[in-house]
Coordinates of C-alpha atoms and ligand atoms in Angstrom, one line a residue:
X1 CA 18.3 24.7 12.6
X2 CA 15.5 25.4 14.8
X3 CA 13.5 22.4 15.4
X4 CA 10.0 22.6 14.7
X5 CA 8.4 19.4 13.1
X6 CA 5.3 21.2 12.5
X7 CA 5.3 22.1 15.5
X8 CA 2.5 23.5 17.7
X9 CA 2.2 26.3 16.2
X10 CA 1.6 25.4 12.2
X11 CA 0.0 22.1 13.8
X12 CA -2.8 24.6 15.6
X13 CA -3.3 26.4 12.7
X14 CA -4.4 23.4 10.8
X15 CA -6.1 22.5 13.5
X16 CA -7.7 25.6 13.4
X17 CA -8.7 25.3 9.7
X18 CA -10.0 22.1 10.3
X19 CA -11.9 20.8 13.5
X20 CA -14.8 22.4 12.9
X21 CA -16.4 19.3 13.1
X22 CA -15.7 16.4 15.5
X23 CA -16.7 13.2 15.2
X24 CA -17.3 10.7 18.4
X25 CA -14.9 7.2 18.3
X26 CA -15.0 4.0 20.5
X27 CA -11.9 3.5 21.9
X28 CA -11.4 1.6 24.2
X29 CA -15.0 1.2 25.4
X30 CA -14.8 4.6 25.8
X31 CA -16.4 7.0 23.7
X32 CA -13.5 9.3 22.9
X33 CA -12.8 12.4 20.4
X34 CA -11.6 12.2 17.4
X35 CA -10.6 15.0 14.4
X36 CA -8.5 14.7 11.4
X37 CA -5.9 16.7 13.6
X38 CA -6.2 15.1 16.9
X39 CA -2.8 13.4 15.8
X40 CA -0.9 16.6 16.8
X41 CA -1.7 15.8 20.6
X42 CA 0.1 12.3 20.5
X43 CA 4.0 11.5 20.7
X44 CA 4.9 11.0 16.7
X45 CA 7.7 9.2 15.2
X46 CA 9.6 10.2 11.8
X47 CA 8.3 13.6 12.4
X48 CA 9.6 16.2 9.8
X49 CA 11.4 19.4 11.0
X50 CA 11.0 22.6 8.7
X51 CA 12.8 25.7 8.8
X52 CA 9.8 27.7 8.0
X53 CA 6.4 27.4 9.8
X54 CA 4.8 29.8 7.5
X55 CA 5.7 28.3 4.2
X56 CA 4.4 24.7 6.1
X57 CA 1.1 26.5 6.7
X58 CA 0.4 28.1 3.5
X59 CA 1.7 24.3 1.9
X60 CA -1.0 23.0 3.8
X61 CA -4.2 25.6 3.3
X62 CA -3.1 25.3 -0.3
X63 CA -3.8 21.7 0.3
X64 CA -6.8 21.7 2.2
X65 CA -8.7 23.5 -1.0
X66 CA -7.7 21.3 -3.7
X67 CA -9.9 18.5 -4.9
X68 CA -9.9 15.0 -4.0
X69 CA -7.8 12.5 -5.5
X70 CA -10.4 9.5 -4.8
X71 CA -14.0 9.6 -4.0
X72 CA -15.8 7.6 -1.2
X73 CA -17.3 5.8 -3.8
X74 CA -13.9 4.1 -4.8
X75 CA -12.9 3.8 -1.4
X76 CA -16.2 2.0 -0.3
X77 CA -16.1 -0.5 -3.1
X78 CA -12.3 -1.1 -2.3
X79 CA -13.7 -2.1 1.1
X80 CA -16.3 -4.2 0.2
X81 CA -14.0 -6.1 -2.0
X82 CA -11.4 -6.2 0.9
X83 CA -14.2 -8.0 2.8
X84 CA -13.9 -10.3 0.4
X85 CA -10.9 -11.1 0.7
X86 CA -10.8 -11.4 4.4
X87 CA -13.7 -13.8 3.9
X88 CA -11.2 -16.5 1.8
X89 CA -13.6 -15.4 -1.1
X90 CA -10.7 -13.0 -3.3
X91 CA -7.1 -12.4 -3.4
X92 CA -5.6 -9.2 -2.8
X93 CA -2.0 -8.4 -5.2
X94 CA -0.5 -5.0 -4.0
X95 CA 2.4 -3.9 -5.7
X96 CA 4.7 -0.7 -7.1
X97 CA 7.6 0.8 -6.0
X98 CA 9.6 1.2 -2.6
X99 CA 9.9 4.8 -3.1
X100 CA 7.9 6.2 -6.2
X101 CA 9.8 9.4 -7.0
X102 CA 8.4 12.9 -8.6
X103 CA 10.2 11.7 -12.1
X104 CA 8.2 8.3 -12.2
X105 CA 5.7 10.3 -13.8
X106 CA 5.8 9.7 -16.8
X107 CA 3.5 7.0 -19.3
X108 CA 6.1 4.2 -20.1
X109 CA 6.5 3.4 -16.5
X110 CA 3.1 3.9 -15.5
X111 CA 2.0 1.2 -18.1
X112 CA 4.8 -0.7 -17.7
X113 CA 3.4 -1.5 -14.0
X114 CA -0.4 -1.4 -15.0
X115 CA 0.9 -3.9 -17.3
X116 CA 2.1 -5.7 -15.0
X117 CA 0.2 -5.6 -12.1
X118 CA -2.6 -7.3 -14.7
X119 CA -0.6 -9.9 -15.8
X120 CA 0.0 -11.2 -12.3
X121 CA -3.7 -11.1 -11.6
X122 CA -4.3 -13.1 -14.5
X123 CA -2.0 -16.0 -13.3
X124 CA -2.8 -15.7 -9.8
X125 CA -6.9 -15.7 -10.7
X126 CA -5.7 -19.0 -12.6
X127 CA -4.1 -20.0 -9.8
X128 CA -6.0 -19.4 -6.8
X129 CA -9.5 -19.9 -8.6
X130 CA -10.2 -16.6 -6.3
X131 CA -11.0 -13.0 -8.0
X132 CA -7.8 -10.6 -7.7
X133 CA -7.9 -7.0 -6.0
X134 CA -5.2 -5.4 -7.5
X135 CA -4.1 -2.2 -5.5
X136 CA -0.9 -0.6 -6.5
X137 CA 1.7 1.4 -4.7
X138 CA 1.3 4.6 -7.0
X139 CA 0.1 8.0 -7.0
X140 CA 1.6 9.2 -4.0
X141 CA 3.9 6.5 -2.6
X142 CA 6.7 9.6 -2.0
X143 CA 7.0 9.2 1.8
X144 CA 9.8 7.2 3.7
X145 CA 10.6 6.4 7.5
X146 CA 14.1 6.2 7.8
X147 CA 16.7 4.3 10.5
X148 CA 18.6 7.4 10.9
X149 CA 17.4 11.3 10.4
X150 CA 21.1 11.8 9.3
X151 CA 23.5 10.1 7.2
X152 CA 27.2 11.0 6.4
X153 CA 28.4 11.3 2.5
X154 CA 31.5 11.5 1.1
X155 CA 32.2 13.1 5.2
X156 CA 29.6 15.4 5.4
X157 CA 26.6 14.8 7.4
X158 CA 23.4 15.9 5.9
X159 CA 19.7 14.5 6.4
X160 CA 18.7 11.1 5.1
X161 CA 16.6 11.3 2.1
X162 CA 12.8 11.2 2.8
X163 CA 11.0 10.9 0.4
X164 CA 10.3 13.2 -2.9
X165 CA 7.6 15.2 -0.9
X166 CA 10.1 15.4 1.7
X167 CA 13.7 16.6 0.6
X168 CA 15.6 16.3 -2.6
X169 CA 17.8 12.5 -3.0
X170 CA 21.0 15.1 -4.0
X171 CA 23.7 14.2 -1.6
X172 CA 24.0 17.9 -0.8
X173 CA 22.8 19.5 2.6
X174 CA 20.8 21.9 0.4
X175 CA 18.6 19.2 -1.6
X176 CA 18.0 17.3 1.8
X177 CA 16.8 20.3 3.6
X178 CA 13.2 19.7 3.9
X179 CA 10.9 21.8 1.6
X180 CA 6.9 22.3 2.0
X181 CA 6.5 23.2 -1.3
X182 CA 7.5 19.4 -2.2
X183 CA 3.8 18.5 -0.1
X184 CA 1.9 20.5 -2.5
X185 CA 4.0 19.3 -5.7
X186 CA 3.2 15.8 -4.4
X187 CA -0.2 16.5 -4.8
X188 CA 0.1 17.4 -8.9
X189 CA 2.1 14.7 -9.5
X190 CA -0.4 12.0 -7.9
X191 CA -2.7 13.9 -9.8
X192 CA -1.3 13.7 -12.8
X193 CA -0.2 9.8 -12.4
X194 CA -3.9 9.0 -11.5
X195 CA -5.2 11.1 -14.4
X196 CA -3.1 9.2 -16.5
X197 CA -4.0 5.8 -14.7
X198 CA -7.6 6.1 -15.2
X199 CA -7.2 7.6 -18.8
X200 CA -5.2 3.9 -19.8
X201 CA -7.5 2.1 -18.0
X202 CA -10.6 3.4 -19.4
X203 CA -8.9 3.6 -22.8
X204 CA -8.4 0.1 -22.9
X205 CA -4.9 -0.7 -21.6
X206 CA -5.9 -3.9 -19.9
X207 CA -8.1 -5.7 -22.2
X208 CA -8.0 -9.2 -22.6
X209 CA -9.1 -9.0 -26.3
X210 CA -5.1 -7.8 -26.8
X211 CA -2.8 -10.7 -27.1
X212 CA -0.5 -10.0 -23.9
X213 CA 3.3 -10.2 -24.2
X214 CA 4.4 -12.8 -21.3
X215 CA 8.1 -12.8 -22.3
X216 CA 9.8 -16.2 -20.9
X217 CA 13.2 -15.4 -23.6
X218 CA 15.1 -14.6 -20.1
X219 CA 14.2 -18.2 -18.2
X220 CA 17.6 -20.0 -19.1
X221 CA 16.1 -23.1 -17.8
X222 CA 14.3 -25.1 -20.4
X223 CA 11.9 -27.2 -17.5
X224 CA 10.7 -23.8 -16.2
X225 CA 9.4 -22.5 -19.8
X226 CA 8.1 -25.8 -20.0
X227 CA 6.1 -25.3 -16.5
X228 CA 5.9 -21.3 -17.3
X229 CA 4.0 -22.2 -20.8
X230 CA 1.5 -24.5 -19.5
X231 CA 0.5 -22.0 -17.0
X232 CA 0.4 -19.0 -19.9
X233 CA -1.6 -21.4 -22.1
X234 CA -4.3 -22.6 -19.7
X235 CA -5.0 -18.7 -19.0
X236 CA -4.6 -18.1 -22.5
X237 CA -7.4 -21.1 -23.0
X238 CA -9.7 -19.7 -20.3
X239 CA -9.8 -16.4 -22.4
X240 CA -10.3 -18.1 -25.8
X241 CA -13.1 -19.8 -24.0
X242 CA -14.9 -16.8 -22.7
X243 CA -14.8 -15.4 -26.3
X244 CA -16.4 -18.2 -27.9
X245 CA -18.9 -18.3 -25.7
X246 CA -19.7 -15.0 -25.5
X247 CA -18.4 -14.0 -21.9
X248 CA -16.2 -11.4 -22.9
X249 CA -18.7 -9.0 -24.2
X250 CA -19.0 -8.1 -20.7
X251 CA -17.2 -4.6 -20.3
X252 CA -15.1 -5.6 -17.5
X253 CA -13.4 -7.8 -19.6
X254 CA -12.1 -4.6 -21.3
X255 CA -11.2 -2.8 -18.3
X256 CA -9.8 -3.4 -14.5
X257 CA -10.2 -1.5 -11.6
X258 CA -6.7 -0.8 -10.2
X259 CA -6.4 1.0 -6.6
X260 CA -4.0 3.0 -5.2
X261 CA -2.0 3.3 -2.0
X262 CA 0.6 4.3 -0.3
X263 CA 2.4 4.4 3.7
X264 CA 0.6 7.4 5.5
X265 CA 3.5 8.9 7.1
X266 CA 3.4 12.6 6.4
X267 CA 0.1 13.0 8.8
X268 CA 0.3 16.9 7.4
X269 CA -0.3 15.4 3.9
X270 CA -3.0 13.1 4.7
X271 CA -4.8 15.7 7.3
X272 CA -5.3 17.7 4.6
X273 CA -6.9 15.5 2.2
X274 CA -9.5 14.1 5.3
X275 CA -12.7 15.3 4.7
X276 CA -15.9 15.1 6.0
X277 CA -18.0 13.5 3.4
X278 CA -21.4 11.4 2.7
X279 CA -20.9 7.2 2.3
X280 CA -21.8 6.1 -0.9
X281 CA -25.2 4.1 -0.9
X282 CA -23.1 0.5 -0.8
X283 CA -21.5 1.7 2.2
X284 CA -24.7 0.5 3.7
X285 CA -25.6 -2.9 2.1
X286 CA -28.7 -3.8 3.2
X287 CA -31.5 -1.9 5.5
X288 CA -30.6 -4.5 8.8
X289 CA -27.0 -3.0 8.4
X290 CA -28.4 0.6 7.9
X291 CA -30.5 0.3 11.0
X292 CA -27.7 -1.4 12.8
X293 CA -25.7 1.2 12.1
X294 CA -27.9 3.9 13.0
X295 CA -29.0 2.7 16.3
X296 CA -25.1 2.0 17.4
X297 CA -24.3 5.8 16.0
X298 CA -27.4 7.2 17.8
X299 CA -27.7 10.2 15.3
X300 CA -28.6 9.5 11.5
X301 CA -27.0 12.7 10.9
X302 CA -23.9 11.1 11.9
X303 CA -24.4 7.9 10.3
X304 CA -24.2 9.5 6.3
X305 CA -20.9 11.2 6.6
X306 CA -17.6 10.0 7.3
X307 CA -14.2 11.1 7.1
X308 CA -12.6 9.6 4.2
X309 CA -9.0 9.8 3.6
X310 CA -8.8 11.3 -0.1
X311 CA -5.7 11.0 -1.2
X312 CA -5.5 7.4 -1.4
X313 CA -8.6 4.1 -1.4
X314 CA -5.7 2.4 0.6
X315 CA -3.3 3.6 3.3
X316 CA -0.7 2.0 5.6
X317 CA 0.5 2.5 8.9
X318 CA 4.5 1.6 8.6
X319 CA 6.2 -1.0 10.6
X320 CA 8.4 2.0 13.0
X321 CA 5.1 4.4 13.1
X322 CA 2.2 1.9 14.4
X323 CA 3.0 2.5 18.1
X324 CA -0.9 2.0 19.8
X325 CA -0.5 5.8 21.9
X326 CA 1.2 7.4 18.5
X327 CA 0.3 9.6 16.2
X328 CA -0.1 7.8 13.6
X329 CA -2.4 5.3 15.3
X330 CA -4.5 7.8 16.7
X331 CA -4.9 9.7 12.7
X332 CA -5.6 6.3 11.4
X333 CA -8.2 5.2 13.6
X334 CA -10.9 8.0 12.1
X335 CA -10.6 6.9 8.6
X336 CA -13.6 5.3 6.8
X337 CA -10.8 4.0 4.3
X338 CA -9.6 0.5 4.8
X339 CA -6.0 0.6 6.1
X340 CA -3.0 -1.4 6.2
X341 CA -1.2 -2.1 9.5
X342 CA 2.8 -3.7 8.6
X343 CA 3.7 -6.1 11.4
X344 CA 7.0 -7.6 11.8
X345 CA 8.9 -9.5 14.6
X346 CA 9.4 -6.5 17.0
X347 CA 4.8 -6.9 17.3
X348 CA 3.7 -8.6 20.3
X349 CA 0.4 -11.0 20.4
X350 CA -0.9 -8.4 22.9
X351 CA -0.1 -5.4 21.3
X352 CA -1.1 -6.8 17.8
X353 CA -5.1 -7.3 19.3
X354 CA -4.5 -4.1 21.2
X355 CA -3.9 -2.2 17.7
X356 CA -7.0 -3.8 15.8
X357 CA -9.5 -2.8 18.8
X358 CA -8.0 0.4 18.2
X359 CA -8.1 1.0 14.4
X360 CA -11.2 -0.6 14.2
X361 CA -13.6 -1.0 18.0
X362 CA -16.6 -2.3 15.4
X363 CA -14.7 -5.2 13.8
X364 CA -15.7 -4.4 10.7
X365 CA -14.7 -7.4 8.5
X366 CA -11.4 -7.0 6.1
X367 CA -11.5 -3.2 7.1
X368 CA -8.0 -3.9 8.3
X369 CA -5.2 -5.5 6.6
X370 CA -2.4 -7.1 8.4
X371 CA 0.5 -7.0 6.6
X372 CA 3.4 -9.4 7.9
X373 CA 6.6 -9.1 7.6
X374 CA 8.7 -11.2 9.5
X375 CA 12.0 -12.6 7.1
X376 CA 12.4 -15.9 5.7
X377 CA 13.9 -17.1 8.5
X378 CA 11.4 -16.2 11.4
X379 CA 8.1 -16.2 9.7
X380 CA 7.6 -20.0 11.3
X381 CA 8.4 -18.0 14.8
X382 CA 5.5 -15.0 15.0
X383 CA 3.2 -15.8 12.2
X384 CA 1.3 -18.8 14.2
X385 CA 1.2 -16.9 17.5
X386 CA -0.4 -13.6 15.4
X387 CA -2.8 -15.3 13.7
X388 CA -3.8 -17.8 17.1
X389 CA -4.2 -14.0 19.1
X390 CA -6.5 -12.1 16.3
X391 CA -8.7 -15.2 15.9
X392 CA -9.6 -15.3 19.4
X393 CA -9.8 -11.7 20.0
X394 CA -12.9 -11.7 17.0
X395 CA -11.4 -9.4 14.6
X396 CA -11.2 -10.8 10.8
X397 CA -8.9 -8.9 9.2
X398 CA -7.4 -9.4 5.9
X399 CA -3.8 -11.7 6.2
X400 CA -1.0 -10.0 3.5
X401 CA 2.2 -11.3 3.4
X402 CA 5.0 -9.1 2.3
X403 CA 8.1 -11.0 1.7
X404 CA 10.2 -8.3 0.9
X405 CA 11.3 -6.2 3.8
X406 CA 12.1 -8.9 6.4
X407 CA 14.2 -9.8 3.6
X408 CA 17.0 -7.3 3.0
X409 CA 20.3 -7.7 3.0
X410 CA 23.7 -6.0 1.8
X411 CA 26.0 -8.3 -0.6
X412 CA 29.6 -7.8 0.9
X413 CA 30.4 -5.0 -1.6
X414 CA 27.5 -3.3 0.9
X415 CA 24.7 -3.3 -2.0
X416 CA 21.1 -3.2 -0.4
X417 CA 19.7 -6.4 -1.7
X418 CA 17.2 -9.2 -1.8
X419 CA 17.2 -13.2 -2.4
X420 CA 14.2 -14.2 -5.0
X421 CA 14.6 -17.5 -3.0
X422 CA 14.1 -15.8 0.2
X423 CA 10.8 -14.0 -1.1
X424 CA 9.7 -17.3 -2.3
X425 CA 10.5 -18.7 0.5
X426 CA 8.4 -16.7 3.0
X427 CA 5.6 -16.3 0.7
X428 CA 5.4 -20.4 0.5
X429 CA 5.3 -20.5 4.4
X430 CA 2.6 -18.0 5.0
X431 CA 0.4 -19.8 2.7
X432 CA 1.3 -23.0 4.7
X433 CA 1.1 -21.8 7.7
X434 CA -2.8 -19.9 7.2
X435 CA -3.7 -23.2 6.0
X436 CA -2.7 -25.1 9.0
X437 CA -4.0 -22.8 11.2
X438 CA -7.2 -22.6 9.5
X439 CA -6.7 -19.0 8.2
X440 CA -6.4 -18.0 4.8
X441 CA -3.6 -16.1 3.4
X442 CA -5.5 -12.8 1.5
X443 CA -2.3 -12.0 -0.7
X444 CA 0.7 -10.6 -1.5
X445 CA 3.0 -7.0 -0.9
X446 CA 5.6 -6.8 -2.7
X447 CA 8.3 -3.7 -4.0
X448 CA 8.4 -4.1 -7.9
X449 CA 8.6 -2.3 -11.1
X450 CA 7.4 -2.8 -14.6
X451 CA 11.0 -2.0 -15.8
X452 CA 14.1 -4.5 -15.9
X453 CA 15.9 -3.1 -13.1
X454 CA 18.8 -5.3 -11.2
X455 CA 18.0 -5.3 -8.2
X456 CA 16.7 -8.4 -6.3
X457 CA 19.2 -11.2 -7.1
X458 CA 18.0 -14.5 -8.2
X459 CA 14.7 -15.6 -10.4
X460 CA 14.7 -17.5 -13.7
X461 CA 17.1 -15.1 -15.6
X462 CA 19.7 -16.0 -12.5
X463 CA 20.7 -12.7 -11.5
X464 CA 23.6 -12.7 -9.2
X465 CA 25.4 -10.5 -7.4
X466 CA 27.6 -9.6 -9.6
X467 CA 25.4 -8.7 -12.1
X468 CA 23.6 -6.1 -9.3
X469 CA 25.3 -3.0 -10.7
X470 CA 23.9 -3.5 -14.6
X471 CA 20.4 -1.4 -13.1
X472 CA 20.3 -0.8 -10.3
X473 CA 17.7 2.3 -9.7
X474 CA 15.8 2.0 -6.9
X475 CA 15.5 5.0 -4.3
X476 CA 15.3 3.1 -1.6
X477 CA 14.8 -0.3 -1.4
X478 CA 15.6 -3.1 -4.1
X479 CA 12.4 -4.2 -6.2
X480 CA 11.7 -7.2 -8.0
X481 CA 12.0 -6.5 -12.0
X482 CA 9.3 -7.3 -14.1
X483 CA 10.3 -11.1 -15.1
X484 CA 10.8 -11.8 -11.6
X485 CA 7.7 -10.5 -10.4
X486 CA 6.0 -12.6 -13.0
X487 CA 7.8 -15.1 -12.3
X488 CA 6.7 -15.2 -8.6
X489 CA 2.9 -15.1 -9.3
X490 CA 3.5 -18.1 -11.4
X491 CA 5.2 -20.1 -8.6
X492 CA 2.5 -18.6 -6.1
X493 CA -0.2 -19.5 -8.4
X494 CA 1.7 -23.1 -8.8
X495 CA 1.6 -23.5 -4.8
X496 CA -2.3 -23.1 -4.8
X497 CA -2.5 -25.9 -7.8
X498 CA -0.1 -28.5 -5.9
Ligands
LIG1 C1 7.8 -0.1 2.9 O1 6.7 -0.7 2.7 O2 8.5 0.5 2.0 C2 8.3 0.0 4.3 C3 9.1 0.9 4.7 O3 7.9 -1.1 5.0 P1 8.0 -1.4 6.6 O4 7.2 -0.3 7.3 O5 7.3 -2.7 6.7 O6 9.4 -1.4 7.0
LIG2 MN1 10.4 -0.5 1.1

């Protein structure tokens, strides 16, 4: 196969299309260049090699003309409430699939997750006394790095699966050939997910006026429904409070706002849905700000537009792309979108403070989210020396813990698993470990689904090892099902009320 990767030649031609109009970043001190294609200049990692350079490029100006999935509006008041967060004043619960996949879209297992995703808040706004920002991993979470391009099946060797807007999950070297129509068809069905997303939302799917059904029949262990009950009917009190009184009148009692996000790896994907466009009004709080802004910018020409990242409010850099002279790094830092930055053992203290004054030279409060990733078993090891290096270097960021992928492991039969206990685990030591070092932790990642999958081992309905191969359907990696998801905002919510 000829290797191209998008190589320079489609890469020019976006670049072409598309850098019209430059914008001016600090980096460094330095006032340097930025464009949504200035990426292509920069050593990449988990680049993607097509066969056909034309196909890529028409892919892409087909791209480059379709609407926007979000609007800076959205993406602004994501920010503000991210701000929040990184303040100690909300909680942030971001959840949704490892790998979503075209065939996800459908409505049972979007509202299974919406569902979800609002029940958890519930608890956890019980719990931590704090607002919840609920951003899920949908709408375009098709992307995936991979250890290995290639992976051998049944003895032939064939490309690791991507990602459904990369290469079909058939184990056949046909499926797995990477295809650019799947960049465009990633497109309609994020569309259509979203569409459908906003339609439940608006329509009523997470009122609080509906009795909600918090299903404890699998908890085999009488104390836990005991504990689990107590926590459902103080919530359930709160509610019936806020009706008598009147409270629930208020609109947003009927509906939620739920975000959406997903890892930017496929820079081609997210080039094309970077656009040049005016910040909403809030974007600019008060007229101090506004003039502050104005006077660092030098131009108020510049100072109403920015280049927002439409395909998502939220996107992530990925723990094997977030190298400070990558690609990756060098795309993100031009977004007006708050972004996600995983960090796991590999980060150092230096390079950590190294990345934020990259991604974000202003320090704009909660713009960034750290999300940390360390395992169980070494969380105690990095998390302190992270947290000591970002307070001193002035950024606040917002502090996520995902306790999921430091977490994997394969059960001897060689099933990719995870330990509820383990999640638990880690989850319980980043809140201890903010807390002692005078930090707050902002909230949780975590890989789950609205559907009862087997995949995770452990939780109330003790799910073993064994019982691994009842469901097991995840893609990628193993998600928690929906009792055990539950289950965990109830003991997260418990730790706050200790
Ligand atoms: C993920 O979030 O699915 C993922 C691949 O995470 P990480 O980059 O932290 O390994
Ligand atoms: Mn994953």
């Amino acid at each position: 196969m000829r290797r191209n990767g998008l190589h320079k030649q489609s890469r020019s031609h976006a670049t072409s299309q598309r850098c019209g109009i430059r914008q001016l970043t600090t980096f460094g001190g330095v006032m340097v260049e930025w464009s949504p294609t200035s990426w292509t200049s920069k050593p990449i990692k988990q680049d993607v090699t097509y066969e056909d350079p034309d196909a890529v490029k028409a892919a892409l100006t087909k791209l480059q003309k379709l609407p926007p999935l979000v609007t800076p509006h959205e993406i602004v008041s994501l920010k503000n409430s991210l701000r929040n967060v990184a303040l100690g004043k909300a909680f942030v619960l971001q959840g949704g699939d490892c790998a979503e996949l075209f065939d996800y879209c459908n409505q049972d297992k979007i509202e299974a997750k919406v569902k979800l995703l609002l029940q958890m808040s519930l608890v956890l706004i019980w719990g931590a006394n704090k607002p919840v920002v609920r951003i899920a991993r949908i709408a375009g979470q098709f992307a995936k790095p991979r250890s290995s391009p290639n992976e051998t099946i049944n003895g032939i060797t064939m490309p690791s699966f991507r990602g459904d807007n990369i290469n079909g999950f058939d184990a056949t070297p046909e499926s797995r050939k990477p295809d650019p129509e799947r960049l465009v068809s990633a497109y309609f069905h994020s569309a259509a997910t979203l569409n459908y997303l906003r339609a439940a939302l608006s329509s009523g799917i997470a009122d609080l006026h509906s009795p909600l059904d918090w299903g404890l029949g699998h908890v085999v262990s009488p104390s836990i429904t005991q504990k689990y009950e107590k926590i459902i009917n103080a919530v359930t009190d709160a509610l019936r409070f806020m009706h008598t009184v009147g409270l629930d009148q208020d609109r947003r009692v009927e509906t939620a706002d739920i975000y959406t996000s997903h890892e930017g790896l496929s820079l081609e994907y997210e080039q094309s849905f970077t656009r040049l466009l005016r910040h909403p009004p809030e974007a600019f709080p008060s007229p101090a700000q506004y003039q502050e802004r104005t006077l660092r910018r030098g131009s108020s020409a510049s100072i109403s537009k920015g280049y927002y990242d439409t395909s998502a409010h939220f996107l992530w850099i990925g723990d094997r792309t977030r190298q400070v002279t990558g690609a990756h790094v060098e795309f993100f830092r031009g977004l007006s979108n708050p972004i996600g930055i995983k960090i796991g053992p590999s980060m150092t203290a230096d390079e950590l403070v190294e990345l934020l004054n990259t991604v974000n030279p202003t320090k704009e409060i909660g713009k960034v989210t750290l999300i940390s990733r360390y395992g169980a078993d070494k969380i105690s090891q990095y998390l302190p020396a992270h947290i000591a290096a970002v307070k001193a270097s002035g950024h606040l960021p917002v502090w996520q813990c995902d306790p999921m992928h430091g977490n994997t492991q394969s059960t001897p039969s060689g099933v990719k698993t995870r330990h509820f206990t383990n999640i638990l685990s880690e989850l319980k030591q980043a809140l201890e470990i903010h807390r002692a070092s005078g930090s707050f932790l902002g909230g949780m990642h975590l890989e789950l689904t609205g559907e009862a999958v087997t995949e995770c081992v452990g939780g109330a309905g003790g799910l073993t090892e064994e019982g691994l191969s009842e469901r097991y359907e995840t893609f990628c990696d193993p998600r928690l099902n929906e009792k055990q998801a539950l289950e965990l905002a109830f003991l997260v919510a418990g730790f706050y009320r200790e």
